[in-house]
Amino acid sequence: MNRTREEERRQAEALHLLPDERDREIETAARGRSGSVTLALSLLFSAACLLQGSGAWAAFLALALAGGAAQCFHQYACYRERFYLLPALILSAAAAGLGGWFLWTLQAAGQLSIGRLALFALLCCLLVSLAGLVTLGLFLLWAWIKGLWYKKDSDRWEQYFQSISTLGFLARLSALVSAGIALTAAVSYPLFAALGFPTPLRLSLVFFAGGWIYIFLKFHRKRDLLAAKLLRLKKRS
């Protein structure tokens, strides 16, 4: 069933893919609420680790302080008042100190190497780029298979594309992205094992979960731009 651009736009607005002013206000309030929950849980876990004698309390407290520093820096950037700059510097210095102390204790205990941690971060950045290339390859493969199915008939291909709703196209794109991340995570397992990382399977699962969260948040922030570009490809009537 082919839909016009206006019909697709109404559906996208109903699904909040094209957010209006009220949607943006709700998203801003939701981000504030999520920040408050993250802060409360970080302090709670920090206290629990401290009571249990675990050094992880410093990491959770550093996370809470870093969140407060980010908020103060943002307010300073908006208001340009030194009242917000001083606490931002203090909180960021405290967060860096606690985080550095936590990493130093792990390295001193032989549980973690700073170089190995930096290598893991670098590999994750490279794997994210690889996941993007794999997703692009899967998309081109899907388009090629569809082209063979329709025997490269441009009219039939245009009719097929116009029959896909914006939501349907986003669902197909999400499936391709998930497949790309899964394939990259599968490749990361032997890579982590070859480089001598402990528990390479867990690291691969962490990369898969982290990649999914990263893609979801990026799509959520830019969904209006993506939906608008897809709507331009639809016929007006």
Short mmCIF file of C-alpha atoms in Angstrom, two decimals:
data_model
loop_
_atom_site.label_atom_id
_atom_site.label_comp_id
_atom_site.label_asym_id
_atom_site.label_seq_id
_atom_site.Cartn_x
_atom_site.Cartn_y
_atom_site.Cartn_z
CA MET A 1 0.00 0.00 0.00
CA ASN A 2 1.52 3.30 -1.15
CA ARG A 3 1.16 6.28 1.15
CA THR A 4 1.58 9.93 0.31
CA ARG A 5 4.10 12.13 2.01
CA GLU A 6 1.43 13.80 4.14
CA GLU A 7 0.07 10.45 5.33
CA GLU A 8 3.57 9.35 6.25
CA ARG A 9 4.17 12.65 8.03
CA ARG A 10 1.02 12.27 10.12
CA GLN A 11 2.06 8.75 11.09
CA ALA A 12 5.57 9.94 12.00
CA GLU A 13 4.15 12.73 14.15
CA ALA A 14 1.81 10.28 15.88
CA LEU A 15 4.81 8.06 16.70
CA HIS A 16 6.80 11.12 17.90
CA LEU A 17 9.42 10.61 15.21
CA LEU A 18 8.96 14.29 14.36
CA PRO A 19 8.87 15.83 17.85
CA ASP A 20 6.98 19.05 18.49
CA GLU A 21 7.55 21.56 21.30
CA ARG A 22 5.70 19.45 23.86
CA ASP A 23 7.74 16.37 22.92
CA ARG A 24 10.96 18.33 23.43
CA GLU A 25 9.79 19.56 26.83
CA ILE A 26 8.97 15.99 27.85
CA GLU A 27 12.38 14.77 26.63
CA THR A 28 14.14 17.51 28.59
CA ALA A 29 12.22 16.58 31.73
CA ALA A 30 12.97 12.89 31.13
CA ARG A 31 16.71 13.59 30.82
CA GLY A 32 16.60 15.53 34.07
CA ARG A 33 14.76 12.68 35.77
CA SER A 34 17.21 10.08 34.44
CA GLY A 35 20.13 12.19 35.66
CA SER A 36 18.61 12.37 39.14
CA VAL A 37 18.06 8.61 39.23
CA THR A 38 21.62 7.95 38.02
CA LEU A 39 23.01 10.27 40.70
CA ALA A 40 20.97 8.63 43.45
CA LEU A 41 21.95 5.11 42.39
CA SER A 42 25.62 6.07 42.09
CA LEU A 43 25.64 7.41 45.65
CA LEU A 44 23.72 4.37 46.90
CA PHE A 45 26.12 1.90 45.26
CA SER A 46 29.07 3.94 46.51
CA ALA A 47 27.80 3.68 50.07
CA ALA A 48 27.11 -0.06 49.68
CA CYS A 49 30.63 -0.71 48.34
CA LEU A 50 32.14 1.37 51.15
CA LEU A 51 30.25 -0.63 53.78
CA GLN A 52 31.44 -3.87 52.16
CA GLY A 53 35.04 -2.68 52.08
CA SER A 54 35.19 -2.62 48.28
CA GLY A 55 37.27 0.02 46.51
CA ALA A 56 34.58 0.36 43.86
CA TRP A 57 32.99 3.05 46.05
CA ALA A 58 35.46 5.54 44.56
CA ALA A 59 34.35 4.76 41.00
CA PHE A 60 30.65 5.22 41.80
CA LEU A 61 31.31 8.44 43.71
CA ALA A 62 33.49 9.73 40.86
CA LEU A 63 30.60 9.03 38.47
CA ALA A 64 28.23 11.07 40.63
CA LEU A 65 30.72 13.94 40.91
CA ALA A 66 31.35 13.90 37.15
CA GLY A 67 27.61 14.24 36.54
CA GLY A 68 27.44 17.25 38.85
CA ALA A 69 30.48 18.79 37.15
CA ALA A 70 28.90 18.36 33.71
CA GLN A 71 25.74 20.10 34.90
CA CYS A 72 27.70 23.03 36.36
CA PHE A 73 29.81 23.37 33.21
CA HIS A 74 26.64 23.44 31.11
CA GLN A 75 25.12 26.15 33.31
CA TYR A 76 28.34 28.16 33.09
CA ALA A 77 28.32 27.86 29.30
CA CYS A 78 24.74 29.16 29.22
CA TYR A 79 24.96 31.93 31.84
CA ARG A 80 28.69 32.79 31.70
CA GLU A 81 28.71 33.34 35.48
CA ARG A 82 31.70 32.37 37.61
CA PHE A 83 29.32 31.14 40.28
CA TYR A 84 28.91 27.94 38.25
CA LEU A 85 32.54 27.67 37.11
CA LEU A 86 34.09 27.21 40.56
CA PRO A 87 31.95 24.22 41.65
CA ALA A 88 32.38 22.72 38.19
CA LEU A 89 36.16 22.82 38.54
CA ILE A 90 36.05 21.47 42.10
CA LEU A 91 33.70 18.61 41.22
CA SER A 92 35.64 17.66 38.09
CA ALA A 93 38.95 17.68 40.01
CA ALA A 94 37.43 15.50 42.74
CA ALA A 95 35.98 13.10 40.17
CA ALA A 96 39.32 12.85 38.35
CA GLY A 97 41.14 12.28 41.63
CA LEU A 98 38.81 9.52 42.81
CA GLY A 99 38.76 7.87 39.39
CA GLY A 100 42.53 7.99 39.14
CA TRP A 101 42.94 6.58 42.65
CA PHE A 102 40.54 3.74 41.83
CA LEU A 103 42.45 2.81 38.68
CA TRP A 104 45.77 3.04 40.53
CA THR A 105 44.57 0.64 43.25
CA LEU A 106 43.45 -1.84 40.60
CA GLN A 107 46.79 -1.63 38.84
CA ALA A 108 48.69 -1.97 42.12
CA ALA A 109 46.69 -5.09 42.95
CA GLY A 110 47.48 -6.56 39.53
CA GLN A 111 43.79 -6.58 38.53
CA LEU A 112 44.06 -4.03 35.74
CA SER A 113 46.68 -2.43 33.54
CA ILE A 114 46.17 1.18 32.49
CA GLY A 115 47.69 0.36 29.11
CA ARG A 116 45.32 -2.57 28.69
CA LEU A 117 42.37 -0.33 29.58
CA ALA A 118 43.48 2.26 27.00
CA LEU A 119 43.85 -0.51 24.42
CA PHE A 120 40.33 -1.75 25.18
CA ALA A 121 38.92 1.78 24.72
CA LEU A 122 40.78 2.13 21.41
CA LEU A 123 39.52 -1.24 20.20
CA CYS A 124 35.94 -0.31 21.09
CA CYS A 125 36.22 2.87 18.99
CA LEU A 126 37.59 0.89 16.06
CA LEU A 127 34.92 -1.79 16.45
CA VAL A 128 32.16 0.83 16.44
CA SER A 129 33.51 2.13 13.12
CA LEU A 130 33.71 -1.44 11.84
CA ALA A 131 30.09 -2.03 12.88
CA GLY A 132 29.08 0.99 10.79
CA LEU A 133 30.90 -0.39 7.75
CA VAL A 134 29.35 -3.83 8.27
CA THR A 135 25.88 -2.26 8.52
CA LEU A 136 26.51 -0.33 5.30
CA GLY A 137 27.61 -3.54 3.60
CA LEU A 138 24.48 -5.34 4.77
CA PHE A 139 22.32 -2.50 3.47
CA LEU A 140 23.99 -2.63 0.05
CA LEU A 141 23.60 -6.41 0.04
CA TRP A 142 19.90 -6.06 0.85
CA ALA A 143 19.47 -3.51 -1.96
CA TRP A 144 21.36 -5.79 -4.38
CA ILE A 145 19.21 -8.80 -3.52
CA LYS A 146 16.05 -6.75 -3.93
CA GLY A 147 17.37 -5.53 -7.27
CA LEU A 148 17.84 -9.13 -8.42
CA TRP A 149 14.38 -10.00 -7.14
CA TYR A 150 12.81 -7.26 -9.21
CA LYS A 151 15.21 -7.97 -12.10
CA LYS A 152 16.50 -4.39 -11.98
CA ASP A 153 13.13 -3.06 -13.09
CA SER A 154 13.23 0.59 -11.98
CA ASP A 155 9.44 0.96 -11.98
CA ARG A 156 8.89 -2.12 -9.80
CA TRP A 157 11.73 -1.05 -7.51
CA GLU A 158 10.20 2.43 -7.15
CA GLN A 159 6.80 0.90 -6.43
CA TYR A 160 8.31 -1.38 -3.80
CA PHE A 161 10.16 1.47 -2.11
CA GLN A 162 7.08 3.69 -2.07
CA SER A 163 5.07 0.84 -0.51
CA ILE A 164 7.38 0.76 2.53
CA SER A 165 6.22 3.08 5.29
CA THR A 166 8.67 5.26 7.17
CA LEU A 167 8.18 3.08 10.24
CA GLY A 168 8.78 -0.05 8.16
CA PHE A 169 11.98 1.38 6.72
CA LEU A 170 13.21 2.29 10.20
CA ALA A 171 12.40 -1.24 11.39
CA ARG A 172 14.45 -2.72 8.54
CA LEU A 173 17.27 -0.31 9.28
CA SER A 174 17.19 -1.28 12.97
CA ALA A 175 17.42 -4.95 12.02
CA LEU A 176 20.44 -4.26 9.79
CA VAL A 177 22.14 -2.23 12.53
CA SER A 178 21.50 -5.01 15.06
CA ALA A 179 22.95 -7.56 12.67
CA GLY A 180 25.99 -5.35 12.07
CA ILE A 181 26.65 -4.95 15.80
CA ALA A 182 26.14 -8.68 16.40
CA LEU A 183 28.58 -9.64 13.63
CA THR A 184 31.15 -7.16 14.91
CA ALA A 185 30.74 -8.47 18.46
CA ALA A 186 31.32 -12.00 17.15
CA VAL A 187 34.53 -10.82 15.48
CA SER A 188 35.63 -9.05 18.66
CA TYR A 189 35.66 -12.30 20.67
CA PRO A 190 38.68 -13.90 18.93
CA LEU A 191 40.31 -10.46 18.75
CA PHE A 192 40.10 -9.96 22.52
CA ALA A 193 41.28 -13.52 23.08
CA ALA A 194 44.26 -13.10 20.73
CA LEU A 195 45.33 -9.91 22.51
CA GLY A 196 45.30 -11.66 25.87
CA PHE A 197 42.30 -9.95 27.44
CA PRO A 198 40.71 -11.87 30.33
CA THR A 199 37.12 -13.08 29.81
CA PRO A 200 36.92 -12.17 26.09
CA LEU A 201 33.35 -13.46 25.87
CA ARG A 202 32.18 -11.03 28.53
CA LEU A 203 33.99 -8.19 26.81
CA SER A 204 32.26 -9.07 23.53
CA LEU A 205 28.88 -9.05 25.28
CA VAL A 206 29.72 -5.70 26.88
CA PHE A 207 30.60 -4.31 23.45
CA PHE A 208 27.35 -5.65 21.97
CA ALA A 209 25.23 -4.12 24.75
CA GLY A 210 27.17 -0.86 24.73
CA GLY A 211 26.97 -0.59 20.95
CA TRP A 212 23.23 -1.11 21.00
CA ILE A 213 22.75 1.54 23.70
CA TYR A 214 25.00 3.97 21.80
CA ILE A 215 23.10 3.48 18.54
CA PHE A 216 19.72 3.75 20.29
CA LEU A 217 20.62 7.03 21.99
CA LYS A 218 22.10 8.45 18.79
CA PHE A 219 18.97 7.50 16.83
CA HIS A 220 16.75 8.96 19.56
CA ARG A 221 18.56 12.30 19.37
CA LYS A 222 18.51 12.49 15.56
CA ARG A 223 15.30 10.64 14.74
CA ASP A 224 13.63 13.80 13.46
CA LEU A 225 16.40 14.38 10.90
CA LEU A 226 16.28 10.77 9.73
CA ALA A 227 12.49 10.74 9.48
CA ALA A 228 12.50 14.05 7.59
CA LYS A 229 15.00 12.70 5.03
CA LEU A 230 12.90 9.58 4.52
CA LEU A 231 9.76 11.67 4.05
CA ARG A 232 11.41 13.66 1.26
CA LEU A 233 11.70 10.44 -0.73
CA LYS A 234 7.96 9.86 -0.61
CA LYS A 235 5.64 11.11 -3.31
CA ARG A 236 3.51 14.12 -2.51
CA SER A 237 0.34 12.50 -3.83
#
